[in-house]
PDB file of C-alpha atoms in Angstrom:
ATOM      1  CA  UNK T 722      30.786 -31.282  21.740  1.00  0.00           C
ATOM      2  CA  UNK T 723      29.010 -30.700  18.115  1.00  0.00           C
ATOM      3  CA  UNK T 724      29.307 -27.330  16.267  1.00  0.00           C
ATOM      4  CA  UNK T 725      25.501 -26.842  17.087  1.00  0.00           C
ATOM      5  CA  UNK T 726      26.452 -27.205  21.190  1.00  0.00           C
ATOM      6  CA  UNK T 727      29.717 -25.024  20.689  1.00  0.00           C
ATOM      7  CA  UNK T 728      27.817 -22.492  18.750  1.00  0.00           C
ATOM      8  CA  UNK T 729      24.794 -22.017  20.966  1.00  0.00           C
ATOM      9  CA  UNK T 730      26.660 -22.293  24.092  1.00  0.00           C
ATOM     10  CA  UNK T 731      29.012 -19.361  23.869  1.00  0.00           C
ATOM     11  CA  UNK T 732      27.895 -15.887  25.011  1.00  0.00           C
ATOM     12  CA  UNK T 733      29.478 -12.496  25.540  1.00  0.00           C
ATOM     13  CA  UNK T 734      30.896 -12.139  29.009  1.00  0.00           C
ATOM     14  CA  UNK T 735      30.768  -8.639  30.558  1.00  0.00           C
ATOM     15  CA  UNK T 736      32.103  -9.301  34.351  1.00  0.00           C
ATOM     16  CA  UNK T 737      35.104 -11.537  34.899  1.00  0.00           C
ATOM     17  CA  UNK T 738      36.761 -13.113  37.967  1.00  0.00           C
ATOM     18  CA  UNK T 739      40.148 -11.394  38.750  1.00  0.00           C
ATOM     19  CA  UNK T 740      42.118 -14.528  37.760  1.00  0.00           C
ATOM     20  CA  UNK T 741      45.009 -14.861  35.499  1.00  0.00           C
ATOM     21  CA  UNK T 742      44.362 -17.149  32.302  1.00  0.00           C
ATOM     22  CA  UNK T 743      47.319 -19.263  31.438  1.00  0.00           C
ATOM     23  CA  UNK T 744      49.156 -17.640  28.467  1.00  0.00           C
ATOM     24  CA  UNK T 745      49.369 -20.918  26.635  1.00  0.00           C
ATOM     25  CA  UNK T 746      45.752 -21.289  26.469  1.00  0.00           C
ATOM     26  CA  UNK T 747      45.446 -17.900  24.754  1.00  0.00           C
ATOM     27  CA  UNK T 748      48.540 -18.908  22.269  1.00  0.00           C
ATOM     28  CA  UNK T 749      46.789 -22.077  21.517  1.00  0.00           C
ATOM     29  CA  UNK T 750      43.535 -20.018  20.548  1.00  0.00           C
ATOM     30  CA  UNK T 751      45.621 -17.602  18.655  1.00  0.00           C
ATOM     31  CA  UNK T 752      47.128 -20.148  16.631  1.00  0.00           C
ATOM     32  CA  UNK T 753      43.721 -21.390  15.142  1.00  0.00           C
ATOM     33  CA  UNK T 754      43.101 -17.871  13.469  1.00  0.00           C
ATOM     34  CA  UNK T 755      45.079 -18.706  10.624  1.00  0.00           C
ATOM     35  CA  UNK T 756      42.250 -21.003   9.545  1.00  0.00           C
ATOM     36  CA  UNK T 757      39.606 -18.261   9.056  1.00  0.00           C
ATOM     37  CA  UNK T 758      38.718 -17.692   5.253  1.00  0.00           C
ATOM     38  CA  UNK T 759      40.739 -15.394   3.759  1.00  0.00           C
ATOM     39  CA  UNK T 760      40.153 -14.806   0.119  1.00  0.00           C
ATOM     40  CA  UNK T 761      43.455 -12.813  -0.797  1.00  0.00           C
ATOM     41  CA  UNK T 762      45.570 -14.346   1.703  1.00  0.00           C
ATOM     42  CA  UNK T 763      46.461 -11.349   3.501  1.00  0.00           C
ATOM     43  CA  UNK T 764      46.211 -12.416   6.822  1.00  0.00           C
ATOM     44  CA  UNK T 765      45.146  -8.865   7.664  1.00  0.00           C
ATOM     45  CA  UNK T 766      44.972  -9.163  11.658  1.00  0.00           C
ATOM     46  CA  UNK T 767      47.773  -8.656  14.184  1.00  0.00           C
ATOM     47  CA  UNK T 768      46.799  -9.244  18.123  1.00  0.00           C
ATOM     48  CA  UNK T 769      48.583  -7.442  20.557  1.00  0.00           C
ATOM     49  CA  UNK T 770      48.539  -8.718  24.051  1.00  0.00           C
ATOM     50  CA  UNK T 771      48.092  -6.023  26.380  1.00  0.00           C
ATOM     51  CA  UNK T 772      49.772  -5.840  29.712  1.00  0.00           C
ATOM     52  CA  UNK T 773      51.551  -3.888  32.215  1.00  0.00           C
ATOM     53  CA  UNK T 774      52.529  -0.194  31.625  1.00  0.00           C
ATOM     54  CA  UNK T 775      50.534   0.038  28.174  1.00  0.00           C
ATOM     55  CA  UNK T 776      47.267  -1.359  30.228  1.00  0.00           C
ATOM     56  CA  UNK T 777      47.918   1.200  32.986  1.00  0.00           C
ATOM     57  CA  UNK T 778      48.193   3.927  30.594  1.00  0.00           C
ATOM     58  CA  UNK T 779      45.220   2.719  28.777  1.00  0.00           C
ATOM     59  CA  UNK T 780      43.129   2.584  31.811  1.00  0.00           C
ATOM     60  CA  UNK T 781      43.971   5.944  32.856  1.00  0.00           C
ATOM     61  CA  UNK T 782      43.653   7.572  29.409  1.00  0.00           C
ATOM     62  CA  UNK T 783      39.712   5.644  29.463  1.00  0.00           C
ATOM     63  CA  UNK T 784      39.473   7.035  33.038  1.00  0.00           C
ATOM     64  CA  UNK T 785      40.094  10.811  32.086  1.00  0.00           C
ATOM     65  CA  UNK T 786      38.020  10.227  28.965  1.00  0.00           C
ATOM     66  CA  UNK T 787      34.910   8.914  30.591  1.00  0.00           C
ATOM     67  CA  UNK T 788      35.521  11.360  33.836  1.00  0.00           C
ATOM     68  CA  UNK T 789      34.597  14.379  31.565  1.00  0.00           C
ATOM     69  CA  UNK T 790      31.097  13.353  31.402  1.00  0.00           C
ATOM     70  CA  UNK T 791      30.781  11.672  34.534  1.00  0.00           C
ATOM     71  CA  UNK T 792      33.217  10.717  37.443  1.00  0.00           C
ATOM     72  CA  UNK T 793      30.880   7.985  38.858  1.00  0.00           C
ATOM     73  CA  UNK T 794      30.495   6.511  35.400  1.00  0.00           C
ATOM     74  CA  UNK T 795      34.432   6.624  35.042  1.00  0.00           C
ATOM     75  CA  UNK T 796      34.762   4.935  38.398  1.00  0.00           C
ATOM     76  CA  UNK T 797      32.172   2.399  37.459  1.00  0.00           C
ATOM     77  CA  UNK T 798      33.601   1.418  33.852  1.00  0.00           C
ATOM     78  CA  UNK T 799      37.643   1.531  35.089  1.00  0.00           C
ATOM     79  CA  UNK T 800      36.666  -0.897  38.147  1.00  0.00           C
ATOM     80  CA  UNK T 801      34.951  -3.026  35.376  1.00  0.00           C
ATOM     81  CA  UNK T 802      37.702  -2.689  32.908  1.00  0.00           C
ATOM     82  CA  UNK T 803      40.423  -3.053  35.764  1.00  0.00           C
ATOM     83  CA  UNK T 804      38.930  -6.552  36.501  1.00  0.00           C
ATOM     84  CA  UNK T 805      39.324  -8.092  33.034  1.00  0.00           C
ATOM     85  CA  UNK T 806      42.356 -10.503  33.236  1.00  0.00           C
ATOM     86  CA  UNK T 807      43.070 -10.407  29.522  1.00  0.00           C
ATOM     87  CA  UNK T 808      43.128  -7.911  26.830  1.00  0.00           C
ATOM     88  CA  UNK T 809      44.135  -8.470  23.343  1.00  0.00           C
ATOM     89  CA  UNK T 810      44.193  -5.264  20.830  1.00  0.00           C
ATOM     90  CA  UNK T 811      43.120  -6.421  17.196  1.00  0.00           C
ATOM     91  CA  UNK T 812      44.173  -4.207  14.332  1.00  0.00           C
ATOM     92  CA  UNK T 813      43.425  -4.694  10.582  1.00  0.00           C
ATOM     93  CA  UNK T 814      46.458  -3.852   8.018  1.00  0.00           C
ATOM     94  CA  UNK T 815      45.225  -0.979   6.048  1.00  0.00           C
ATOM     95  CA  UNK T 816      44.478  -1.602   2.358  1.00  0.00           C
ATOM     96  CA  UNK T 817      44.015   0.739  -0.522  1.00  0.00           C
ATOM     97  CA  UNK T 818      41.089  -1.255  -2.238  1.00  0.00           C
ATOM     98  CA  UNK T 819      37.721  -1.157  -0.489  1.00  0.00           C
ATOM     99  CA  UNK T 820      36.838  -4.326  -1.733  1.00  0.00           C
ATOM    100  CA  UNK T 821      39.897  -6.042  -0.161  1.00  0.00           C
ATOM    101  CA  UNK T 822      39.541  -4.055   3.076  1.00  0.00           C
ATOM    102  CA  UNK T 823      35.579  -5.469   3.253  1.00  0.00           C
ATOM    103  CA  UNK T 824      36.888  -8.745   2.525  1.00  0.00           C
ATOM    104  CA  UNK T 825      39.629  -8.471   5.216  1.00  0.00           C
ATOM    105  CA  UNK T 826      37.538  -7.154   8.023  1.00  0.00           C
ATOM    106  CA  UNK T 827      35.277 -10.196   7.235  1.00  0.00           C
ATOM    107  CA  UNK T 828      38.268 -12.262   7.560  1.00  0.00           C
ATOM    108  CA  UNK T 829      38.991 -10.768  10.808  1.00  0.00           C
ATOM    109  CA  UNK T 830      35.513 -11.184  12.320  1.00  0.00           C
ATOM    110  CA  UNK T 831      35.583 -14.950  11.424  1.00  0.00           C
ATOM    111  CA  UNK T 832      38.870 -15.183  12.880  1.00  0.00           C
ATOM    112  CA  UNK T 833      37.853 -13.350  16.127  1.00  0.00           C
ATOM    113  CA  UNK T 834      34.519 -15.977  16.242  1.00  0.00           C
ATOM    114  CA  UNK T 835      37.352 -18.805  16.084  1.00  0.00           C
ATOM    115  CA  UNK T 836      39.390 -17.055  18.990  1.00  0.00           C
ATOM    116  CA  UNK T 837      36.052 -16.655  21.094  1.00  0.00           C
ATOM    117  CA  UNK T 838      34.903 -20.090  20.314  1.00  0.00           C
ATOM    118  CA  UNK T 839      38.375 -21.758  20.973  1.00  0.00           C
ATOM    119  CA  UNK T 840      38.478 -19.958  24.334  1.00  0.00           C
ATOM    120  CA  UNK T 841      35.157 -20.532  25.550  1.00  0.00           C
ATOM    121  CA  UNK T 842      35.858 -24.429  24.933  1.00  0.00           C
ATOM    122  CA  UNK T 843      38.617 -24.160  27.608  1.00  0.00           C
ATOM    123  CA  UNK T 844      36.126 -22.405  29.908  1.00  0.00           C
ATOM    124  CA  UNK T 845      37.275 -18.586  29.364  1.00  0.00           C
ATOM    125  CA  UNK T 846      34.832 -16.157  28.291  1.00  0.00           C
ATOM    126  CA  UNK T 847      35.202 -13.152  25.995  1.00  0.00           C
ATOM    127  CA  UNK T 848      33.933 -10.027  24.589  1.00  0.00           C
ATOM    128  CA  UNK T 849      34.809  -8.448  21.384  1.00  0.00           C
ATOM    129  CA  UNK T 850      34.484  -4.554  22.325  1.00  0.00           C
ATOM    130  CA  UNK T 851      34.596  -1.793  19.439  1.00  0.00           C
ATOM    131  CA  UNK T 852      34.284   1.136  21.623  1.00  0.00           C
ATOM    132  CA  UNK T 853      34.829   4.620  19.922  1.00  0.00           C
ATOM    133  CA  UNK T 854      37.599   5.417  22.600  1.00  0.00           C
ATOM    134  CA  UNK T 855      39.849   2.786  20.592  1.00  0.00           C
ATOM    135  CA  UNK T 856      39.648   5.034  17.536  1.00  0.00           C
ATOM    136  CA  UNK T 857      41.426   8.038  19.076  1.00  0.00           C
ATOM    137  CA  UNK T 858      44.694   9.236  18.436  1.00  0.00           C
ATOM    138  CA  UNK T 859      45.983   8.812  21.845  1.00  0.00           C
ATOM    139  CA  UNK T 860      44.670   5.074  22.121  1.00  0.00           C
ATOM    140  CA  UNK T 861      46.998   4.492  18.932  1.00  0.00           C
ATOM    141  CA  UNK T 862      49.733   6.548  20.399  1.00  0.00           C
ATOM    142  CA  UNK T 863      49.777   4.429  23.955  1.00  0.00           C
ATOM    143  CA  UNK T 864      49.625   1.282  22.009  1.00  0.00           C
ATOM    144  CA  UNK T 865      52.237   2.362  19.608  1.00  0.00           C
ATOM    145  CA  UNK T 866      50.237   1.380  16.702  1.00  0.00           C
ATOM    146  CA  UNK T 867      50.911   3.377  13.380  1.00  0.00           C
ATOM    147  CA  UNK T 868      47.685   4.553  11.858  1.00  0.00           C
ATOM    148  CA  UNK T 869      49.015   4.667   8.629  1.00  0.00           C
ATOM    149  CA  UNK T 870      49.587   1.128   8.513  1.00  0.00           C
ATOM    150  CA  UNK T 871      46.858  -0.435  10.839  1.00  0.00           C
ATOM    151  CA  UNK T 872      43.363   0.269  11.854  1.00  0.00           C
ATOM    152  CA  UNK T 873      42.338  -0.824  15.566  1.00  0.00           C
ATOM    153  CA  UNK T 874      39.172  -2.917  14.957  1.00  0.00           C
ATOM    154  CA  UNK T 875      38.302  -3.444  18.686  1.00  0.00           C
ATOM    155  CA  UNK T 876      39.757  -5.001  21.749  1.00  0.00           C
ATOM    156  CA  UNK T 877      39.186  -8.826  22.921  1.00  0.00           C
ATOM    157  CA  UNK T 878      38.484  -8.806  26.361  1.00  0.00           C
ATOM    158  CA  UNK T 879      38.682 -12.346  28.061  1.00  0.00           C
ATOM    159  CA  UNK T 880      38.747 -14.076  31.470  1.00  0.00           C
ATOM    160  CA  UNK T 881      36.775 -16.601  33.343  1.00  0.00           C
ATOM    161  CA  UNK T 882      33.211 -15.186  34.048  1.00  0.00           C
ATOM    162  CA  UNK T 883      32.081 -13.793  37.267  1.00  0.00           C
ATOM    163  CA  UNK T 884      28.385 -14.437  36.408  1.00  0.00           C
ATOM    164  CA  UNK T 885      26.431 -16.064  33.548  1.00  0.00           C
ATOM    165  CA  UNK T 886      25.244 -13.382  30.853  1.00  0.00           C
ATOM    166  CA  UNK T 887      21.486 -13.047  30.599  1.00  0.00           C
ATOM    167  CA  UNK T 888      20.247 -15.050  27.619  1.00  0.00           C
ATOM    168  CA  UNK T 889      17.898 -13.277  25.004  1.00  0.00           C
ATOM    169  CA  UNK T 890      15.172 -14.650  22.473  1.00  0.00           C
ATOM    170  CA  UNK T 891      16.868 -15.006  18.993  1.00  0.00           C
ATOM    171  CA  UNK T 892      14.674 -14.820  15.879  1.00  0.00           C
ATOM    172  CA  UNK T 893      13.590 -17.782  13.923  1.00  0.00           C
ATOM    173  CA  UNK T 894      15.358 -18.735  10.867  1.00  0.00           C
ATOM    174  CA  UNK T 895      12.289 -17.714   8.550  1.00  0.00           C
ATOM    175  CA  UNK T 896      12.528 -14.323  10.183  1.00  0.00           C
ATOM    176  CA  UNK T 897      16.370 -13.971   8.411  1.00  0.00           C
ATOM    177  CA  UNK T 898      16.384 -16.513   5.769  1.00  0.00           C
ATOM    178  CA  UNK T 899      14.278 -16.058   2.058  1.00  0.00           C
ATOM    179  CA  UNK T 900      14.354 -18.171  -1.198  1.00  0.00           C
ATOM    180  CA  UNK T 901      14.994 -16.278  -4.143  1.00  0.00           C
ATOM    181  CA  UNK T 902      13.601 -18.276  -7.355  1.00  0.00           C
TER     182      UNK T 902
END
């Protein structure tokens, strides 16, 4: 496939089949993230494979948090989240300089896209979620992430798509690109 085909084919997946993804495919995709442009060679990301007791504790915490507003919504969300075969918690190293922090986040965004494209190439869908729940002290605690050293920037969920996502119109280039002369 050409780069144009690869980029235009990839879509965010919201519904997954409850089928495990071979760990070697995930590792292969993760090996590619180091090729994201990285201005200061900080390699500012860390990917945590979330499994077992940690995953169960996160699901319970999410359920309890959602149930405060609506038990019905909590049931629906946790059912959906429970069906997602793969979870990668993504963090960014904390830095003192705002400019470097901004550049590091750009690196992470590109690294995530590389990861998502690599998974898509193997027929595995993904979604980068930045839910506010991931920013809570309890989420950090359950994951064992030191908030003084790392910032959680999201969760990458992955698996085989259960249904195709809806497509939507994209803007034409003249709507977002101008020439400065």
